[in-house]
mmCIF file of C-alpha atoms in Angstrom:
data_model
loop_
_atom_site.group_PDB
_atom_site.id
_atom_site.type_symbol
_atom_site.label_atom_id
_atom_site.label_comp_id
_atom_site.label_asym_id
_atom_site.label_seq_id
_atom_site.Cartn_x
_atom_site.Cartn_y
_atom_site.Cartn_z
ATOM 1 C CA MET D 1129 -140.545 32.486 -1.015
ATOM 2 C CA ASN D 1130 -139.604 30.200 1.880
ATOM 3 C CA GLU D 1131 -140.048 30.964 5.597
ATOM 4 C CA THR D 1132 -136.442 32.071 6.060
ATOM 5 C CA GLN D 1133 -136.751 34.561 3.222
ATOM 6 C CA LYS D 1134 -140.042 35.881 4.621
ATOM 7 C CA MET D 1135 -138.523 36.314 8.058
ATOM 8 C CA GLY D 1136 -135.502 38.052 6.563
ATOM 9 C CA THR D 1137 -137.729 40.486 4.703
ATOM 10 C CA ALA D 1138 -139.773 41.283 7.784
ATOM 11 C CA HIS D 1139 -136.594 41.727 9.796
ATOM 12 C CA ARG D 1140 -135.195 44.220 7.292
ATOM 13 C CA ASP D 1141 -138.376 46.314 7.499
ATOM 14 C CA THR D 1142 -138.201 46.548 11.299
ATOM 15 C CA PRO D 1143 -135.278 48.473 12.801
ATOM 16 C CA ASP D 1144 -132.989 46.327 14.932
ATOM 17 C CA HIS D 1145 -133.657 46.246 18.647
ATOM 18 C CA SER D 1146 -131.114 45.298 21.253
ATOM 19 C CA VAL D 1147 -130.575 45.707 24.970
ATOM 20 C CA VAL D 1148 -127.018 45.504 26.277
ATOM 21 C CA MET D 1149 -126.378 45.707 29.999
ATOM 22 C CA LYS D 1150 -122.888 46.296 31.372
ATOM 23 C CA ASN D 1151 -122.184 45.435 35.020
ATOM 24 C CA ARG D 1152 -125.827 46.056 35.941
ATOM 25 C CA LYS D 1153 -125.021 49.779 35.821
ATOM 26 C CA THR D 1154 -125.336 50.806 32.178
ATOM 27 C CA LEU D 1155 -127.949 49.947 29.560
ATOM 28 C CA GLU D 1156 -127.486 50.592 25.858
ATOM 29 C CA ILE D 1157 -130.789 50.202 23.994
ATOM 30 C CA SER D 1158 -131.400 50.419 20.249
ATOM 31 C CA GLY D 1159 -134.666 50.335 18.336
ATOM 32 C CA VAL D 1160 -136.248 52.925 20.639
ATOM 33 C CA GLN D 1161 -139.104 54.779 18.984
ATOM 34 C CA GLN D 1162 -140.154 56.939 21.921
ATOM 35 C CA VAL D 1163 -139.382 57.627 25.558
ATOM 36 C CA ASP D 1164 -142.864 57.495 27.070
ATOM 37 C CA SER D 1165 -141.858 58.512 30.603
ATOM 38 C CA PHE D 1166 -138.934 58.377 32.980
ATOM 39 C CA ASP D 1167 -137.742 59.271 36.429
ATOM 40 C CA ASN D 1168 -134.895 58.112 38.664
ATOM 41 C CA GLU D 1169 -136.669 54.793 39.411
ATOM 42 C CA GLU D 1170 -138.353 53.826 36.134
ATOM 43 C CA PHE D 1171 -138.113 54.331 32.391
ATOM 44 C CA LEU D 1172 -140.933 53.385 30.024
ATOM 45 C CA LEU D 1173 -139.771 53.132 26.405
ATOM 46 C CA VAL D 1174 -141.607 52.318 23.203
ATOM 47 C CA THR D 1175 -139.368 50.048 21.124
ATOM 48 C CA THR D 1176 -139.762 48.216 17.842
ATOM 49 C CA MET D 1177 -140.523 45.112 19.956
ATOM 50 C CA GLY D 1178 -143.116 46.786 22.201
ATOM 51 C CA TYR D 1179 -143.084 48.602 25.509
ATOM 52 C CA LEU D 1180 -139.953 48.151 27.611
ATOM 53 C CA ALA D 1181 -139.887 49.062 31.305
ATOM 54 C CA ILE D 1182 -136.616 49.536 33.142
ATOM 55 C CA ARG D 1183 -136.758 49.816 36.922
ATOM 56 C CA GLY D 1184 -133.958 50.592 39.307
ATOM 57 C CA GLN D 1185 -132.331 53.154 41.530
ATOM 58 C CA ASN D 1186 -130.693 56.463 40.577
ATOM 59 C CA LEU D 1187 -131.516 55.930 36.892
ATOM 60 C CA GLN D 1188 -130.317 58.671 34.561
ATOM 61 C CA MET D 1189 -130.574 59.075 30.803
ATOM 62 C CA LYS D 1190 -127.023 59.528 29.583
ATOM 63 C CA ASN D 1191 -127.648 59.577 25.849
ATOM 64 C CA LEU D 1192 -130.707 59.948 23.632
ATOM 65 C CA ASP D 1193 -130.430 59.817 19.861
ATOM 66 C CA VAL D 1194 -133.986 60.001 18.521
ATOM 67 C CA GLU D 1195 -132.963 59.721 14.864
ATOM 68 C CA GLN D 1196 -130.978 56.527 15.444
ATOM 69 C CA GLY D 1197 -133.296 55.174 18.159
ATOM 70 C CA HIS D 1198 -130.540 54.773 20.758
ATOM 71 C CA VAL D 1199 -130.890 55.384 24.484
ATOM 72 C CA SER D 1200 -128.248 54.988 27.207
ATOM 73 C CA ILE D 1201 -129.310 54.689 30.822
ATOM 74 C CA ARG D 1202 -127.096 54.646 33.923
ATOM 75 C CA GLY D 1203 -127.914 53.590 37.459
ATOM 76 C CA LYS D 1204 -128.544 50.418 39.415
ATOM 77 C CA VAL D 1205 -130.865 48.236 37.322
ATOM 78 C CA TYR D 1206 -133.368 45.944 39.064
ATOM 79 C CA ASP D 1207 -135.759 44.985 36.241
ATOM 80 C CA VAL D 1208 -135.846 45.034 32.460
ATOM 81 C CA ILE D 1209 -139.229 43.809 31.279
ATOM 82 C CA TYR D 1210 -141.314 43.859 28.123
ATOM 83 C CA LEU D 1211 -144.961 44.696 28.690
ATOM 84 C CA ASP D 1212 -147.917 43.260 26.818
ATOM 85 C CA GLU D 1213 -150.963 45.435 26.050
ATOM 86 C CA GLN D 1214 -152.664 44.842 29.421
ATOM 87 C CA GLN D 1215 -149.473 45.593 31.320
ATOM 88 C CA GLN D 1216 -148.904 48.780 29.272
ATOM 89 C CA ASP D 1217 -152.085 50.323 30.673
ATOM 90 C CA LYS D 1218 -151.076 49.386 34.220
ATOM 91 C CA ALA D 1219 -147.594 50.829 33.698
ATOM 92 C CA LYS D 1220 -149.000 54.085 32.329
ATOM 93 C CA GLY D 1221 -151.374 54.294 35.314
ATOM 94 C CA PHE D 1222 -148.489 53.684 37.698
ATOM 95 C CA ILE D 1223 -146.377 56.357 36.014
ATOM 96 C CA GLY D 1224 -149.325 58.758 36.045
ATOM 97 C CA LYS D 1225 -149.714 58.310 39.814
ATOM 98 C CA LEU D 1226 -146.045 59.131 40.349
ATOM 99 C CA PHE D 1227 -146.390 62.491 38.600
ATOM 100 C CA ARG D 1228 -149.633 63.656 40.315
#
């Protein structure tokens, strides 16, 4: 099996993940496995590609389809960032402080 075939096989096993932003006001995200936390300034999602943090203003979840792994978020988006393992702990700590 060549590298392309191996990559194709691995890709088929992992659900597709995409992030589509429209006019910096709406995000459509697929490949979401879990919504870890959210409020009107930050969403922390677990995706097939790792943790994804969305930061902004007046953020609202408009659609959540757990079975399909789709999430729609509305509001003014400032940041969309993937977090590595060290950043995940910091993000969880930050979120925890917000809810104390």
